[in-house]
Each structure stands twice: as C-alpha cells, then as structure tokens.
GROMACS .gro file of C-alpha atoms in nm:
model
  333
    1MET     CA    1   0.149   3.800   3.390
    2SER     CA    2   0.328   3.463   3.245
    3THR     CA    3   0.126   3.203   3.069
    4PRO     CA    4   0.144   2.845   3.206
    5HIS     CA    5   0.311   2.589   2.964
    6HIS     CA    6   0.146   2.243   2.999
    7VAL     CA    7   0.379   1.939   2.921
    8SER     CA    8   0.261   1.631   2.747
    9LEU     CA    9   0.432   1.325   2.788
   10PHE     CA   10   0.520   1.105   2.495
   11ASP     CA   11   0.529   0.720   2.482
   12ALA     CA   12   0.764   0.600   2.254
   13ARG     CA   13   0.715   0.232   2.347
   14PRO     CA   14   0.593  -0.015   2.073
   15PHE     CA   15   0.249  -0.050   2.094
   16PHE     CA   16   0.285  -0.422   2.239
   17GLU     CA   17   0.421  -0.289   2.541
   18LYS     CA   18   0.158  -0.021   2.583
   19ALA     CA   19  -0.135  -0.255   2.556
   20LEU     CA   20   0.043  -0.511   2.785
   21ALA     CA   21   0.095  -0.258   3.084
   22PHE     CA   22  -0.227  -0.120   3.027
   23GLY     CA   23  -0.389  -0.519   3.059
   24ILE     CA   24  -0.171  -0.599   3.353
   25GLN     CA   25  -0.241  -0.260   3.505
   26HIS     CA   26  -0.645  -0.276   3.475
   27GLY     CA   27  -0.643  -0.680   3.527
   28MET     CA   28  -0.711  -0.827   3.237
   29ILE     CA   29  -0.377  -0.965   3.200
   30THR     CA   30  -0.294  -1.221   3.431
   31PRO     CA   31   0.005  -1.371   3.584
   32THR     CA   32  -0.118  -1.684   3.420
   33LYS     CA   33  -0.156  -1.503   3.097
   34LEU     CA   34   0.182  -1.344   3.144
   35GLU     CA   35   0.344  -1.621   3.230
   36ALA     CA   36   0.221  -1.807   2.859
   37ILE     CA   37   0.336  -1.484   2.663
   38ASN     CA   38   0.667  -1.530   2.830
   39ALA     CA   39   0.715  -1.913   2.711
   40GLU     CA   40   0.566  -1.822   2.392
   41ALA     CA   41   0.822  -1.535   2.283
   42PRO     CA   42   1.118  -1.757   2.241
   43LYS     CA   43   0.991  -1.992   2.030
   44GLY     CA   44   0.841  -1.747   1.800
   45MET     CA   45   1.168  -1.553   1.809
   46VAL     CA   46   1.380  -1.841   1.687
   47GLN     CA   47   1.083  -1.901   1.411
   48ILE     CA   48   1.098  -1.569   1.299
   49ALA     CA   49   1.488  -1.554   1.288
   50ARG     CA   50   1.465  -1.905   1.091
   51TYR     CA   51   1.222  -1.790   0.854
   52PHE     CA   52   1.410  -1.500   0.767
   53GLY     CA   53   1.798  -1.603   0.774
   54THR     CA   54   1.952  -1.799   1.053
   55GLU     CA   55   1.869  -1.886   1.429
   56PHE     CA   56   2.211  -1.961   1.530
   57LEU     CA   57   2.318  -1.580   1.527
   58ARG     CA   58   2.283  -1.325   1.822
   59PRO     CA   59   2.238  -1.022   1.590
   60GLU     CA   60   1.916  -1.242   1.403
   61LEU     CA   61   1.773  -1.323   1.713
   62GLU     CA   62   1.769  -0.960   1.802
   63LYS     CA   63   1.631  -0.858   1.508
   64ALA     CA   64   1.371  -1.187   1.510
   65ARG     CA   65   1.276  -0.986   1.862
   66ASP     CA   66   1.189  -0.668   1.711
   67ARG     CA   67   1.013  -0.827   1.444
   68MET     CA   68   0.780  -1.023   1.667
   69VAL     CA   69   0.718  -0.714   1.876
   70ASN     CA   70   0.640  -0.499   1.580
   71LEU     CA   71   0.376  -0.784   1.443
   72VAL     CA   72   0.211  -0.770   1.730
   73GLY     CA   73   0.211  -0.444   1.750
   74LEU     CA   74   0.102  -0.363   1.437
   75HIS     CA   75  -0.218  -0.656   1.450
   76LEU     CA   76  -0.299  -0.500   1.772
   77GLU     CA   77  -0.295  -0.113   1.684
   78TYR     CA   78  -0.495  -0.162   1.353
   79SER     CA   79  -0.720  -0.410   1.504
   80SER     CA   80  -0.807  -0.164   1.823
   81ASP     CA   81  -0.798   0.143   1.614
   82GLY     CA   82  -0.549   0.242   1.884
   83ASP     CA   83  -0.732   0.170   2.194
   84LEU     CA   84  -0.519   0.040   2.422
   85ARG     CA   85  -0.827  -0.161   2.662
   86VAL     CA   86  -0.959  -0.318   2.316
   87ALA     CA   87  -0.578  -0.442   2.236
   88ALA     CA   88  -0.547  -0.592   2.549
   89GLU     CA   89  -0.854  -0.783   2.558
   90LEU     CA   90  -0.688  -0.944   2.175
   91LEU     CA   91  -0.410  -1.015   2.400
   92ARG     CA   92  -0.616  -1.193   2.679
   93ASP     CA   93  -0.824  -1.370   2.410
   94HIS     CA   94  -0.560  -1.512   2.196
   95SER     CA   95  -0.198  -1.703   2.262
   96PHE     CA   96   0.074  -1.431   2.186
   97LEU     CA   97   0.215  -1.641   1.875
   98SER     CA   98  -0.087  -1.599   1.698
   99ARG     CA   99  -0.133  -1.236   1.716
  100SER     CA  100   0.231  -1.226   1.571
  101LYS     CA  101   0.126  -1.395   1.287
  102ALA     CA  102  -0.190  -1.240   1.244
  103GLY     CA  103   0.045  -0.909   1.184
  104SER     CA  104   0.251  -1.090   0.919
  105ASP     CA  105  -0.050  -1.230   0.724
  106MET     CA  106  -0.178  -0.903   0.730
  107LEU     CA  107   0.156  -0.767   0.540
  108LYS     CA  108   0.124  -1.076   0.332
  109ALA     CA  109  -0.184  -0.954   0.201
  110LEU     CA  110  -0.058  -0.612   0.145
  111ILE     CA  111   0.249  -0.734  -0.040
  112ALA     CA  112   0.051  -0.969  -0.310
  113MET     CA  113  -0.181  -0.641  -0.374
  114PRO     CA  114  -0.128  -0.467  -0.699
  115GLN     CA  115   0.115  -0.174  -0.712
  116ASN     CA  116   0.037  -0.055  -1.033
  117SER     CA  117  -0.253   0.005  -1.323
  118HIS     CA  118  -0.054  -0.223  -1.582
  119PHE     CA  119  -0.194  -0.556  -1.680
  120GLY     CA  120   0.150  -0.700  -1.770
  121MET     CA  121   0.308  -0.658  -1.435
  122HIS     CA  122   0.060  -0.805  -1.232
  123GLU     CA  123   0.174  -1.095  -1.047
  124HIS     CA  124  -0.033  -1.358  -0.987
  125GLY     CA  125  -0.071  -1.675  -0.736
  126GLY     CA  126  -0.052  -1.428  -0.383
  127PHE     CA  127   0.266  -1.404  -0.139
  128ALA     CA  128   0.583  -1.634  -0.267
  129GLU     CA  129   0.869  -1.704  -0.137
  130GLN     CA  130   1.060  -1.423  -0.346
  131HIS     CA  131   0.838  -1.187  -0.110
  132ILE     CA  132   1.047  -1.302   0.168
  133PRO     CA  133   1.302  -1.010   0.152
  134LEU     CA  134   1.001  -0.745   0.104
  135LEU     CA  135   0.872  -0.922   0.441
  136ALA     CA  136   1.172  -0.850   0.602
  137LYS     CA  137   1.142  -0.491   0.540
  138TRP     CA  138   0.792  -0.469   0.579
  139SER     CA  139   0.806  -0.650   0.932
  140LEU     CA  140   1.029  -0.352   1.100
  141ARG     CA  141   0.809  -0.071   0.971
  142PRO     CA  142   0.506   0.168   1.147
  143LEU     CA  143   0.147   0.124   1.136
  144ALA     CA  144   0.147   0.468   0.957
  145ASP     CA  145   0.337   0.315   0.670
  146TYR     CA  146   0.119   0.025   0.659
  147GLN     CA  147  -0.157   0.224   0.681
  148ALA     CA  148  -0.001   0.473   0.351
  149GLU     CA  149   0.087   0.162   0.139
  150LEU     CA  150  -0.260   0.014   0.195
  151ALA     CA  151  -0.437   0.313   0.112
  152GLN     CA  152  -0.272   0.339  -0.204
  153ARG     CA  153  -0.283  -0.039  -0.332
  154SER     CA  154  -0.609  -0.019  -0.218
  155GLN     CA  155  -0.720   0.255  -0.483
  156VAL     CA  156  -0.498   0.055  -0.777
  157ALA     CA  157  -0.706  -0.251  -0.661
  158ASP     CA  158  -1.016  -0.085  -0.711
  159VAL     CA  159  -0.907   0.084  -1.058
  160VAL     CA  160  -0.777  -0.252  -1.158
  161ASN     CA  161  -1.141  -0.503  -1.063
  162ALA     CA  162  -1.342  -0.208  -1.208
  163ALA     CA  163  -1.119  -0.253  -1.565
  164ILE     CA  164  -1.177  -0.594  -1.569
  165TRP     CA  165  -1.555  -0.578  -1.540
  166MET     CA  166  -1.575  -0.329  -1.773
  167ALA     CA  167  -1.384  -0.499  -1.997
  168ASP     CA  168  -1.541  -0.856  -1.920
  169ILE     CA  169  -1.901  -0.688  -2.043
  170LEU     CA  170  -1.712  -0.623  -2.323
  171GLY     CA  171  -1.627  -0.948  -2.450
  172MET     CA  172  -1.255  -0.922  -2.325
  173ASP     CA  173  -1.129  -1.130  -2.070
  174THR     CA  174  -0.776  -1.043  -1.882
  175THR     CA  175  -0.566  -1.332  -2.009
  176THR     CA  176  -0.604  -1.115  -2.371
  177LEU     CA  177  -0.541  -0.777  -2.202
  178GLU     CA  178  -0.214  -0.902  -2.056
  179GLU     CA  179  -0.079  -1.067  -2.373
  180ALA     CA  180  -0.165  -0.715  -2.567
  181GLY     CA  181   0.142  -0.612  -2.357
  182ASN     CA  182   0.056  -0.277  -2.311
  183ALA     CA  183  -0.297  -0.275  -2.158
  184ASP     CA  184  -0.343  -0.046  -1.886
  185HIS     CA  185  -0.633  -0.043  -1.653
  186GLU     CA  186  -0.721   0.333  -1.690
  187ALA     CA  187  -0.705   0.337  -2.027
  188VAL     CA  188  -0.947  -0.013  -2.091
  189ILE     CA  189  -1.197   0.215  -1.832
  190ARG     CA  190  -1.152   0.529  -2.025
  191THR     CA  191  -1.183   0.342  -2.351
  192ALA     CA  192  -1.492   0.141  -2.232
  193LEU     CA  193  -1.683   0.441  -2.090
  194LEU     CA  194  -1.645   0.568  -2.495
  195ALA     CA  195  -1.729   0.294  -2.611
  196HIS     CA  196  -2.036   0.257  -2.364
  197ALA     CA  197  -2.133   0.623  -2.450
  198CYS     CA  198  -2.113   0.511  -2.816
  199LYS     CA  199  -2.318   0.193  -2.744
  200ARG     CA  200  -2.098  -0.025  -2.861
  201THR     CA  201  -2.085  -0.415  -2.729
  202GLU     CA  202  -1.706  -0.478  -2.769
  203LEU     CA  203  -1.359  -0.316  -2.667
  204PRO     CA  204  -1.260  -0.133  -2.991
  205ASP     CA  205  -0.944  -0.123  -3.231
  206TRP     CA  206  -0.792   0.141  -3.395
  207ALA     CA  207  -1.037   0.145  -3.677
  208THR     CA  208  -1.363   0.128  -3.443
  209PHE     CA  209  -1.238   0.382  -3.271
  210GLU     CA  210  -1.210   0.657  -3.513
  211LYS     CA  211  -1.569   0.579  -3.580
  212MET     CA  212  -1.668   0.645  -3.233
  213VAL     CA  213  -1.489   0.952  -3.209
  214ALA     CA  214  -1.627   1.058  -3.562
  215ALA     CA  215  -1.954   1.038  -3.384
  216LEU     CA  216  -1.902   1.175  -3.096
  217ARG     CA  217  -1.726   1.517  -3.260
  218LYS     CA  218  -2.047   1.510  -3.439
  219LYS     CA  219  -2.261   1.509  -3.150
  220TYR     CA  220  -2.069   1.766  -2.892
  221GLY     CA  221  -1.748   1.903  -3.151
  222GLY     CA  222  -1.736   2.186  -3.383
  223LYS     CA  223  -1.881   2.534  -3.390
  224ASP     CA  224  -2.232   2.426  -3.386
  225ALA     CA  225  -2.227   2.097  -3.202
  226ALA     CA  226  -2.433   2.092  -2.823
  227PRO     CA  227  -2.151   2.158  -2.504
  228VAL     CA  228  -2.067   1.812  -2.335
  229PRO     CA  229  -2.261   1.788  -2.058
  230ALA     CA  230  -2.185   1.719  -1.693
  231GLY     CA  231  -2.383   1.359  -1.713
  232ALA     CA  232  -2.175   1.292  -2.052
  233LEU     CA  233  -1.988   0.913  -2.064
  234PRO     CA  234  -2.198   0.804  -1.766
  235PRO     CA  235  -2.073   0.433  -1.672
  236PRO     CA  236  -2.296   0.093  -1.734
  237LYS     CA  237  -2.598   0.117  -1.499
  238ASN     CA  238  -2.524  -0.245  -1.389
  239LEU     CA  239  -2.176  -0.121  -1.232
  240PRO     CA  240  -2.087  -0.266  -0.934
  241ALA     CA  241  -2.138  -0.023  -0.618
  242GLU     CA  242  -1.780  -0.076  -0.542
  243TYR     CA  243  -1.598   0.044  -0.866
  244ARG     CA  244  -1.860   0.367  -0.894
  245ALA     CA  245  -1.588   0.587  -0.716
  246ALA     CA  246  -1.267   0.454  -0.933
  247VAL     CA  247  -1.452   0.451  -1.258
  248ASP     CA  248  -1.536   0.803  -1.167
  249VAL     CA  249  -1.223   0.952  -1.110
  250VAL     CA  250  -1.123   0.827  -1.442
  251ARG     CA  251  -1.441   0.940  -1.610
  252GLN     CA  252  -1.345   1.293  -1.475
  253SER     CA  253  -1.040   1.259  -1.630
  254VAL     CA  254  -1.216   1.179  -1.945
  255LEU     CA  255  -1.443   1.445  -1.939
  256GLY     CA  256  -1.157   1.695  -1.923
  257ASP     CA  257  -0.975   1.533  -2.233
  258LEU     CA  258  -1.305   1.546  -2.457
  259PRO     CA  259  -1.207   1.908  -2.565
  260ARG     CA  260  -0.903   1.765  -2.703
  261ILE     CA  261  -1.044   1.472  -2.845
  262LEU     CA  262  -1.334   1.651  -3.017
  263THR     CA  263  -1.144   1.920  -3.161
  264PRO     CA  264  -1.176   1.831  -3.557
  265VAL     CA  265  -0.834   2.016  -3.663
  266SER     CA  266  -0.618   1.767  -3.422
  267ARG     CA  267  -0.559   1.388  -3.455
  268HIS     CA  268  -0.734   1.247  -3.209
  269ALA     CA  269  -0.441   0.934  -3.136
  270SER     CA  270  -0.214   1.204  -3.065
  271CYS     CA  271  -0.472   1.353  -2.765
  272LEU     CA  272  -0.464   0.967  -2.662
  273THR     CA  273  -0.099   0.838  -2.585
  274LYS     CA  274   0.020   0.721  -2.214
  275ASP     CA  275  -0.227   0.774  -1.971
  276THR     CA  276  -0.498   0.882  -2.182
  277GLY     CA  277  -0.448   0.615  -2.464
  278LEU     CA  278  -0.631   0.326  -2.587
  279PRO     CA  279  -0.605  -0.008  -2.369
  280TRP     CA  280  -0.350  -0.125  -2.658
  281ASP     CA  281  -0.195   0.043  -2.952
  282ALA     CA  282  -0.324  -0.022  -3.338
  283THR     CA  283  -0.106  -0.326  -3.403
  284SER     CA  284  -0.240  -0.529  -3.091
  285GLY     CA  285  -0.589  -0.419  -3.191
  286TRP     CA  286  -0.581  -0.535  -3.528
  287LYS     CA  287  -0.396  -0.882  -3.373
  288MET     CA  288  -0.712  -0.899  -3.175
  289ARG     CA  289  -0.971  -0.849  -3.409
  290TRP     CA  290  -0.832  -1.146  -3.638
  291GLN     CA  291  -0.770  -1.353  -3.346
  292ARG     CA  292  -1.169  -1.287  -3.188
  293SER     CA  293  -1.291  -1.376  -3.592
  294SER     CA  294  -1.045  -1.718  -3.597
  295THR     CA  295  -1.303  -1.992  -3.458
  296SER     CA  296  -1.011  -2.202  -3.277
  297THR     CA  297  -0.671  -2.083  -3.348
  298ALA     CA  298  -0.482  -1.748  -3.320
  299VAL     CA  299  -0.401  -1.616  -3.698
  300SER     CA  300  -0.026  -1.637  -3.802
  301ALA     CA  301   0.123  -1.411  -4.061
  302PRO     CA  302   0.196  -1.593  -4.409
  303ARG     CA  303   0.486  -1.796  -4.446
  304GLY     CA  304   0.818  -1.562  -4.516
  305LEU     CA  305   0.660  -1.289  -4.394
  306LYS     CA  306   0.847  -1.148  -4.122
  307PRO     CA  307   0.675  -0.960  -3.835
  308PRO     CA  308   0.720  -0.570  -3.982
  309ALA     CA  309   0.618  -0.672  -4.322
  310ALA     CA  310   0.288  -0.857  -4.144
  311THR     CA  311   0.233  -0.576  -3.914
  312ALA     CA  312   0.237  -0.326  -4.228
  313THR     CA  313  -0.004  -0.586  -4.379
  314MET     CA  314  -0.255  -0.633  -4.127
  315ALA     CA  315  -0.249  -0.262  -4.121
  316LEU     CA  316  -0.364  -0.189  -4.504
  317CYS     CA  317  -0.610  -0.487  -4.451
  318SER     CA  318  -0.775  -0.355  -4.148
  319ARG     CA  319  -0.774  -0.058  -4.350
  320TYR     CA  320  -0.917  -0.176  -4.676
  321SER     CA  321  -1.103  -0.469  -4.523
  322CYS     CA  322  -0.948  -0.730  -4.678
  323VAL     CA  323  -0.987  -1.094  -4.563
  324TRP     CA  324  -0.658  -1.224  -4.388
  325PRO     CA  325  -0.452  -1.329  -4.511
  326PRO     CA  326  -0.368  -1.156  -4.823
  327ILE     CA  327  -0.132  -1.419  -4.978
  328ALA     CA  328  -0.456  -1.660  -4.970
  329HIS     CA  329  -0.665  -1.422  -5.136
  330PRO     CA  330  -0.449  -1.179  -5.366
  331LYS     CA  331  -0.745  -1.099  -5.595
  332GLN     CA  332  -0.902  -0.912  -5.296
  333CYS     CA  333  -0.571  -0.747  -5.276
   0.00000   0.00000   0.00000
C-alpha cells in the first residue's frame, strides 16, 4: 500500500506582495488605497535611485524598485512577525513611502550599532554619509540576515553598555578608556569584577592589580585555601537588570580562568592576555594613574626624555613609589 504524499506550496513572492495580495483579497486594501500606492511608488523609486546613485539610468531605477519593495517588506514582516493580516493593516493605515522609510530607518539603526567590543573602534554620531554604501547592500538583504545581524550587534551593545556602566562606578569615563588605545569592553568588565571582589573603588593599574591577585591567591589559591565557590566574583548589587546577562557571561569566563590566575607558580600577567587581559596594558595604566592624580593637565615626559625612555622611567617610578617626574625630584631616585 503506497503512502500518500502531501505537496506544500512555497510562496517565493516578496513579503510586501504577499501582504498586499492578502489585503486586497480580504477587503482591507481598497481600490482607492491601491491607487495611492501606485501613485507613490514611482516617486519613491526616483528618490531611492537618486540617494544611492542616479535616477537617470534605467538599471538604477530597476534596482531602486527592488530596494523599495524590500524595504517595505522588511518593515512589514518585522513589525507583524510574519502575520499577513497585521502587515495588511499596516499598509492600510500608513502611506506606502512611510513604510519604505521605516524599513530604511531600521537598517540605519542597525548599521550604527557597535560591531565589536573595542573602545577605540567605535563610531560616534549614528548613521553618516560614509555608511550609504553599506546601506545599499543591506537594502537588498532578507529579514533573516537582518535578524541575525541585529542579534549579534545587540549582544555587543549590551557588553559595551555594561562595561561603560561598570567603569563609571569605578571612576573611569568612556573618553579615558578610548584614549587608552587598547581598552576592550569585556576586559573592562573582567577587571571590574575582580576589583569589586577585592573591594576596590577604582580600576587598577598593574601595581594595584598585583595586590588584588595576591589577595585572591591568599583567599582561594594554595594548598590550604578554600575552593572558589560558584557565587564568587558577584556583580555590583546595583547593576541594572538589562546588563546582568551580559555581565554574567563575562563573569563565567573569569571564573573559568581563576585557576590559572591563582596558581602561584605562574605569572598572572601571562594568564591575562587578549580576551582575558586588563582593559589596558601596564604603560597605559601608569600614564592614567599620573593623569588622574594631576590636578588640571595631563603629565608629560621630562624634557629630553624620548617616549621609550619615558615609559621605562615611569615604570621604575611606579615600582618604587617615586614622585613624577624624577628629574624634578633627583634625590628620591
């Protein structure tokens, strides 16, 4: 006995066309509304062609038509969660060009979101003219691509905002972190969690970080020390709820690295590189420590001391608690 086969239809039409057909079929899109859409569409094609290139070439106008249909469909499908009735209602209640602009605004907001967790690589000011070529590519991509990119960038944005919040409560503003040159948002959260566990009120430089690790080793490291509990390194109690998920992911990675950090036979610095490192290296930490202690202007290197020598001198001053600059205080050195 043969098994019956069921054939399912696949509708490959753009979502806008499916929503429009549904609205016409169910009386939601009236002939008057359809005439209004037909009148708006050519105007929108010319505007889009002009925005991305020129309206005087037929291939550009045809591509503009594809972009407009995709932008409208992108907004309708995302806003309705794929429900054709809700999408048809949106078409009925709003102008055709306004739905095209809504789709464009979705993509502009997406492009303006951060892509990585490095302070120095963030663009400020939102969508700008240099992003137009990127918008041209996204205006032809399907909703699935948009949703995947939105999910990825949203995770990065949560880490970014959590790092900024945690740095702020430890006395470090965003501008200072950006000027550090190598500050990473996840590394800021990692360091802030360790600082919070050690009851520190500022983000540490290497000298302070060594003291923090020594305190943690005394508590959890060694043969007779207590094992690291699952509740170790708790986030600040006043951490906003929207940042807790992002901070907890980073916290779990720190807990996973703690055995290496707390091993007395290895240097903790070698266990804290790249993704597991401080938000800045030792040089940046020394610079910031003197800049924070300066009353009005950033500390500069003594005259005649070139950058490599200045860095080494700052390291020695940090190690032996000398006053900077040493040339002004020769007896201390």
